[in-house]
Short mmCIF file of C-alpha atoms in Angstrom, two decimals:
data_model
loop_
_atom_site.label_atom_id
_atom_site.label_comp_id
_atom_site.label_asym_id
_atom_site.label_seq_id
_atom_site.Cartn_x
_atom_site.Cartn_y
_atom_site.Cartn_z
CA MET T 1 32.53 11.03 7.30
CA GLU T 2 29.37 9.40 8.69
CA ASP T 3 27.19 7.49 6.20
CA LEU T 4 24.08 9.52 6.96
CA PRO T 5 21.64 7.80 4.54
CA ALA T 6 22.54 4.37 5.99
CA ARG T 7 22.18 5.64 9.57
CA PHE T 8 18.86 7.23 8.64
CA ALA T 9 17.62 3.90 7.24
CA GLU T 10 18.62 2.15 10.48
CA HIS T 11 16.67 4.77 12.42
CA LEU T 12 13.57 4.21 10.29
CA ILE T 13 13.73 0.45 10.82
CA ARG T 14 14.63 0.47 14.52
CA ASP T 15 12.83 3.51 15.88
CA ARG T 16 10.04 4.22 13.44
CA ARG T 17 9.28 0.61 12.40
CA ARG T 18 8.73 1.63 8.80
CA SER T 19 8.16 -0.94 6.07
CA ILE T 20 11.04 -2.13 3.90
CA HIS T 21 9.55 -0.29 0.91
CA THR T 22 9.36 3.00 2.81
CA VAL T 23 12.89 2.58 4.13
CA ARG T 24 14.21 1.88 0.63
CA ALA T 25 12.49 4.95 -0.82
CA TYR T 26 13.51 7.28 2.04
CA ARG T 27 17.11 6.10 1.97
CA ALA T 28 17.28 6.70 -1.78
CA THR T 29 15.97 10.25 -1.28
CA ALA T 30 18.50 10.86 1.51
CA GLN T 31 21.32 9.62 -0.72
CA ARG T 32 20.19 11.86 -3.58
CA LEU T 33 20.10 14.85 -1.23
CA VAL T 34 23.59 14.14 0.12
CA ASP T 35 25.00 13.61 -3.39
CA PHE T 36 23.35 16.81 -4.59
CA LEU T 37 24.73 18.83 -1.68
CA GLN T 38 28.23 17.44 -2.12
CA ASP T 39 28.14 18.52 -5.75
CA HIS T 40 26.43 21.81 -4.87
CA LEU T 41 28.76 22.71 -1.99
CA GLY T 42 31.91 21.05 -3.29
CA MET T 43 32.64 19.37 0.04
CA PRO T 44 31.65 16.31 2.10
CA VAL T 45 28.27 16.60 3.79
CA GLY T 46 27.74 15.98 7.49
CA ARG T 47 25.13 16.98 10.04
CA ALA T 48 26.39 20.56 10.16
CA GLU T 49 25.85 20.96 6.41
CA LEU T 50 22.36 19.50 6.73
CA ALA T 51 21.59 22.00 9.48
CA GLY T 52 22.71 24.82 7.19
CA LEU T 53 20.46 23.80 4.31
CA THR T 54 18.34 26.64 2.92
CA PRO T 55 14.97 26.60 1.15
CA ALA T 56 16.81 27.53 -2.05
CA ASP T 57 18.99 24.40 -1.74
CA LEU T 58 15.95 22.16 -1.32
CA ARG T 59 14.16 23.93 -4.15
CA ALA T 60 17.19 23.33 -6.40
CA LEU T 61 17.07 19.59 -5.62
CA LEU T 62 13.37 19.42 -6.46
CA ALA T 63 13.97 21.35 -9.68
CA ARG T 64 16.57 18.80 -10.72
CA ARG T 65 14.24 15.93 -9.89
CA ARG T 66 11.36 17.57 -11.77
CA GLY T 67 13.70 17.88 -14.75
CA GLU T 68 14.11 14.11 -14.58
CA GLY T 69 10.37 13.73 -15.13
CA LEU T 70 9.05 13.55 -11.58
CA SER T 71 5.29 14.16 -11.26
CA ASN T 72 3.75 16.48 -8.67
CA ALA T 73 2.78 13.55 -6.47
CA SER T 74 6.26 12.01 -6.65
CA ALA T 75 7.89 15.39 -6.00
CA ALA T 76 5.69 15.83 -2.92
CA ARG T 77 6.78 12.41 -1.64
CA GLU T 78 10.43 13.29 -2.33
CA LEU T 79 10.06 16.50 -0.34
CA SER T 80 8.40 14.66 2.55
CA ALA T 81 11.23 12.09 2.67
CA ALA T 82 13.87 14.84 2.46
CA ARG T 83 12.23 16.69 5.36
CA ALA T 84 12.20 13.52 7.47
CA PHE T 85 15.89 12.99 6.73
CA LEU T 86 16.75 16.58 7.60
CA GLU T 87 14.72 16.49 10.81
CA TRP T 88 16.59 13.35 11.86
CA GLY T 89 20.00 14.61 10.76
CA SER T 90 19.89 18.19 11.96
CA GLY T 91 16.92 18.54 14.30
CA ALA T 92 13.53 20.11 13.62
CA SER T 93 15.05 23.61 13.60
CA GLY T 94 17.25 22.65 10.65
CA VAL T 95 14.39 21.83 8.27
CA PRO T 96 13.80 24.63 5.72
CA MET T 97 10.24 25.77 5.27
CA LEU T 98 9.22 24.99 1.70
CA ARG T 99 5.75 24.49 0.28
CA GLY T 100 5.45 21.29 -1.71
CA PRO T 101 3.87 21.02 -5.16
CA ARG T 102 0.09 20.98 -5.24
CA VAL T 103 -1.19 17.43 -5.61
CA ARG T 104 -4.68 16.74 -6.77
CA LYS T 105 -6.18 14.06 -4.54
CA GLY T 106 -7.56 11.22 -6.57
CA VAL T 107 -10.64 9.28 -5.55
CA PRO T 108 -10.15 5.49 -5.46
CA ARG T 109 -12.38 3.75 -7.96
CA ALA T 110 -14.17 0.67 -6.74
CA VAL T 111 -14.62 -2.55 -8.67
CA ALA T 112 -18.23 -3.71 -8.90
CA PRO T 113 -18.99 -6.89 -6.88
CA HIS T 114 -19.60 -9.00 -9.99
CA GLU T 115 -16.32 -7.73 -11.48
CA ALA T 116 -14.39 -8.66 -8.32
CA VAL T 117 -15.79 -12.20 -8.42
CA ALA T 118 -15.23 -12.52 -12.18
CA LEU T 119 -11.63 -11.37 -11.73
CA ALA T 120 -10.96 -13.95 -9.03
CA GLU T 121 -12.57 -16.67 -11.14
CA GLU T 122 -10.52 -15.75 -14.22
CA VAL T 123 -7.27 -15.81 -12.26
CA ALA T 124 -8.12 -19.12 -10.58
CA GLU T 125 -9.17 -20.80 -13.83
CA GLY T 126 -5.89 -19.81 -15.50
CA ALA T 127 -3.74 -21.47 -12.82
CA ALA T 128 -1.19 -24.12 -13.79
CA GLU T 129 -2.33 -26.53 -11.06
CA PRO T 130 -5.64 -27.00 -9.20
CA TRP T 131 -4.19 -26.08 -5.78
CA ILE T 132 -2.74 -22.88 -7.24
CA GLY T 133 -6.18 -22.00 -8.58
CA GLN T 134 -7.64 -22.52 -5.11
CA ARG T 135 -4.87 -20.39 -3.64
CA ASP T 136 -5.51 -17.52 -6.05
CA TRP T 137 -9.27 -17.71 -5.53
CA ALA T 138 -8.84 -17.64 -1.73
CA LEU T 139 -6.31 -14.79 -1.83
CA LEU T 140 -8.37 -12.49 -4.05
CA LEU T 141 -11.54 -13.19 -2.08
CA LEU T 142 -9.61 -12.31 1.08
CA LEU T 143 -8.58 -8.95 -0.39
CA TYR T 144 -12.14 -8.14 -1.40
CA GLY T 145 -13.99 -9.81 1.48
CA ALA T 146 -11.75 -8.59 4.31
CA GLY T 147 -10.17 -5.44 2.88
CA LEU T 148 -6.56 -6.54 3.30
CA ARG T 149 -3.61 -4.96 1.54
CA ILE T 150 -1.77 -7.43 -0.69
CA GLY T 151 1.28 -7.22 1.59
CA GLU T 152 -0.85 -7.94 4.65
CA ALA T 153 -2.38 -11.02 3.06
CA LEU T 154 0.97 -12.38 1.89
CA GLY T 155 2.41 -11.67 5.33
CA LEU T 156 -0.04 -14.06 7.01
CA THR T 157 1.51 -17.18 8.50
CA GLY T 158 0.28 -20.45 9.93
CA ALA T 159 -0.13 -18.63 13.25
CA VAL T 160 -3.66 -17.66 12.12
CA LEU T 161 -4.65 -21.35 12.02
CA PRO T 162 -7.01 -22.91 12.82
CA LEU T 163 -9.29 -20.41 11.16
CA GLY T 164 -12.12 -18.97 13.18
CA GLU T 165 -14.55 -16.15 12.58
CA THR T 166 -11.71 -13.58 12.64
CA ILE T 167 -8.00 -13.34 11.90
CA ARG T 168 -5.32 -11.08 13.34
CA VAL T 169 -3.63 -8.98 10.65
CA THR T 170 -0.39 -7.03 10.95
CA GLY T 171 -0.53 -3.83 8.93
CA LYS T 172 1.68 -0.79 8.41
CA ARG T 173 4.15 0.01 11.20
CA ASP T 174 3.31 -3.35 12.76
CA ARG T 175 -0.14 -2.19 13.83
CA GLN T 176 -2.37 -5.19 14.45
CA ARG T 177 -6.10 -5.43 13.96
CA ILE T 178 -8.81 -8.09 14.05
CA VAL T 179 -10.61 -8.70 10.76
CA PRO T 180 -13.79 -10.79 10.40
CA LEU T 181 -13.84 -13.68 7.92
CA ILE T 182 -17.16 -13.90 6.12
CA PRO T 183 -18.26 -17.48 5.23
CA PRO T 184 -17.33 -17.40 1.50
CA VAL T 185 -13.80 -16.21 2.32
CA ARG T 186 -13.35 -18.77 5.06
CA SER T 187 -14.61 -21.57 2.80
CA ALA T 188 -12.18 -20.54 0.06
CA LEU T 189 -9.31 -20.50 2.55
CA ASP T 190 -10.29 -23.90 3.95
CA ALA T 191 -10.33 -25.38 0.43
CA TYR T 192 -6.90 -23.94 -0.33
CA LEU T 193 -5.43 -25.17 2.96
CA ALA T 194 -6.76 -28.66 2.26
CA ALA T 195 -5.13 -28.67 -1.18
CA VAL T 196 -1.75 -26.94 -0.65
CA PRO T 197 0.97 -29.61 -0.97
CA TRP T 198 3.24 -28.22 1.77
CA PRO T 199 2.73 -28.32 5.53
CA ILE T 200 2.09 -24.92 7.09
CA ASP T 201 3.42 -24.42 10.60
CA ARG T 202 3.18 -21.28 12.73
CA GLU T 203 6.20 -19.64 11.09
CA SER T 204 5.43 -20.65 7.49
CA PRO T 205 3.78 -18.26 5.01
CA LEU T 206 0.11 -19.05 4.56
CA PHE T 207 0.19 -18.40 0.81
CA ARG T 208 2.86 -20.45 -0.93
CA GLY T 209 4.45 -20.02 -4.33
CA GLN T 210 4.54 -22.74 -6.95
CA ARG T 211 7.75 -24.21 -5.49
CA GLY T 212 6.71 -23.87 -1.88
CA GLY T 213 8.32 -20.55 -0.98
CA PRO T 214 6.46 -17.37 -0.06
CA LEU T 215 4.11 -16.14 -2.78
CA SER T 216 5.34 -12.94 -4.43
CA ALA T 217 3.11 -9.87 -4.75
CA GLY T 218 4.53 -9.40 -8.25
CA VAL T 219 3.15 -12.79 -9.30
CA VAL T 220 -0.30 -11.85 -8.01
CA ARG T 221 -0.26 -8.47 -9.78
CA ALA T 222 0.80 -10.09 -13.06
CA LYS T 223 -2.03 -12.63 -12.82
CA VAL T 224 -4.57 -9.87 -12.12
CA ARG T 225 -3.21 -7.78 -14.99
CA ALA T 226 -3.65 -10.69 -17.43
CA ALA T 227 -7.14 -11.50 -16.11
CA ARG T 228 -8.42 -7.93 -16.33
CA GLY T 229 -7.19 -7.81 -19.93
CA ALA T 230 -9.08 -11.00 -20.75
CA LEU T 231 -12.23 -9.65 -19.10
CA GLY T 232 -11.94 -6.16 -20.58
CA LEU T 233 -11.77 -4.53 -17.15
CA PRO T 234 -10.11 -1.11 -16.77
CA HIS T 235 -6.44 -0.72 -15.79
CA ARG T 236 -7.49 0.46 -12.33
CA THR T 237 -8.56 -3.13 -11.56
CA THR T 238 -5.63 -4.13 -9.36
CA PRO T 239 -5.29 -6.19 -6.18
CA HIS T 240 -5.39 -2.94 -4.18
CA ALA T 241 -8.60 -1.92 -5.95
CA LEU T 242 -10.26 -4.91 -4.26
CA ARG T 243 -9.48 -3.31 -0.90
CA HIS T 244 -10.97 -0.03 -2.13
CA SER T 245 -14.05 -1.94 -3.23
CA PHE T 246 -14.40 -3.59 0.17
CA ALA T 247 -14.41 -0.17 1.84
CA THR T 248 -16.68 1.51 -0.70
CA HIS T 249 -19.28 -1.24 -0.68
CA LEU T 250 -19.38 -1.39 3.13
CA LEU T 251 -19.80 2.37 3.34
CA GLY T 252 -22.54 2.24 0.71
CA ARG T 253 -24.38 -0.29 2.86
CA GLY T 254 -24.31 2.04 5.86
CA ALA T 255 -21.10 1.04 7.65
CA ASP T 256 -19.93 3.43 10.35
CA LEU T 257 -16.84 5.41 9.36
CA ARG T 258 -15.04 4.64 12.62
CA ALA T 259 -15.74 0.93 12.26
CA LEU T 260 -14.44 1.07 8.69
CA GLN T 261 -11.28 2.77 9.95
CA GLU T 262 -10.68 -0.15 12.31
CA LEU T 263 -11.33 -2.74 9.60
CA LEU T 264 -8.92 -1.06 7.18
CA GLY T 265 -6.25 -0.45 9.79
CA HIS T 266 -5.98 3.29 9.12
CA ALA T 267 -4.10 5.24 11.79
CA SER T 268 -6.10 8.37 11.04
CA LEU T 269 -9.78 8.84 10.30
CA SER T 270 -8.83 11.29 7.53
CA SER T 271 -7.44 8.34 5.55
CA THR T 272 -10.82 6.62 5.77
CA GLN T 273 -12.86 9.71 4.94
CA ILE T 274 -11.75 9.55 1.31
CA TYR T 275 -14.32 6.77 0.90
CA THR T 276 -17.13 9.22 1.52
CA ALA T 277 -15.92 10.95 -1.65
CA VAL T 278 -15.89 7.57 -3.40
CA ASP T 279 -19.52 7.00 -2.47
CA ALA T 280 -20.44 10.50 -3.63
CA ALA T 281 -18.63 9.89 -6.91
CA HIS T 282 -20.66 6.71 -7.41
CA LEU T 283 -23.91 8.56 -6.77
CA LEU T 284 -22.91 11.20 -9.33
CA ASP T 285 -22.12 8.50 -11.89
CA VAL T 286 -25.54 6.94 -11.34
CA TYR T 287 -27.21 10.34 -11.60
CA ARG T 288 -25.43 11.29 -14.82
CA HIS T 289 -26.25 7.99 -16.49
CA ALA T 290 -29.85 7.81 -15.33
CA HIS T 291 -31.15 11.35 -15.24
CA PRO T 292 -32.63 12.53 -18.57
CA ARG T 293 -30.88 15.89 -18.14
CA GLY T 294 -27.67 14.37 -16.74
#
C-alpha cells in the first residue's frame, strides 16, 4: 500500500514549495486522517478510500480532535490541511464539502516604539559576550525596522553583503522581495558584522549562534521572553510582534497599503488589510483613555 502521507509531503516540498513547518504539520494531519480511516473502515486506506470519504467521516475526525482539546483555530487549520491532502490524493471532486469551525479573527497588537527599543536593549545587555549583544541588537532592530519574519532574518546569508540601502529577502514559498535598510538598522548590522568572530561567506548564515552555527529561532524567542518579563511587557511582546509593529506604525504614518503589502511580502492584499483594523483599534484605545465619556 502506498505511503500517502509521505508522498503528500514530497508533493508539498517539490510542487508547492511549502516551508518545512507547513510540510511537517500537513503530513501529520494526513497521517492522522489515514490512521483514523483505517480504524474507522477496518481496512488499509488508498486513493480509492480517500475518494470515497464523506462529510460525516471528516466530521468524525474533527470531533475526535476536538475531544483532544483542539481549539477552533487549530481545528480550522486541521480541516484545511485535510482538504489539501484529499484534493491531492483523490482529486478536487473527492473532497467532501464541510464548513469549518467559526474562528474569530484576532487583531495583531503592536509594540510601542519605545518598548521595541527597550526590548532590544534588554536582550543585548543580557548577552554572554559583547559580539552576541551586538548580534541580538542588530537582529531585533531588523525585525522592527524592516518588518522581517524571524525565519526570514535567520535565513539571511552572506550573499546580502556588502550591505547597501536594501537587502533581498526570501519569504514564504520562496517569494523574494526587496526591503529597505534604514540607517539605524544598517549601523547595527555593520557593528555586528565587525564583531562576529567567524568569517561570513556567501553561503554562511548571517546570524551565528554562540558556537558559530546558525542562530536558532528558539534561542531568540527565549531571550525575548526573559527580557519582556524583566521589563514588565505583556506576553504578546514576541519577535513576530516587532513585525506587526513595523506594519502598524508605517500605516499610522500614512503608508500606502499596496506598498506595505510589498514590504511585508504578503501574497494577498487581504493579509495586509488586517493592519487597518490594528490602526482602528489603536484609535479606539486612545479615544477610550482620553475622552471624558470614554
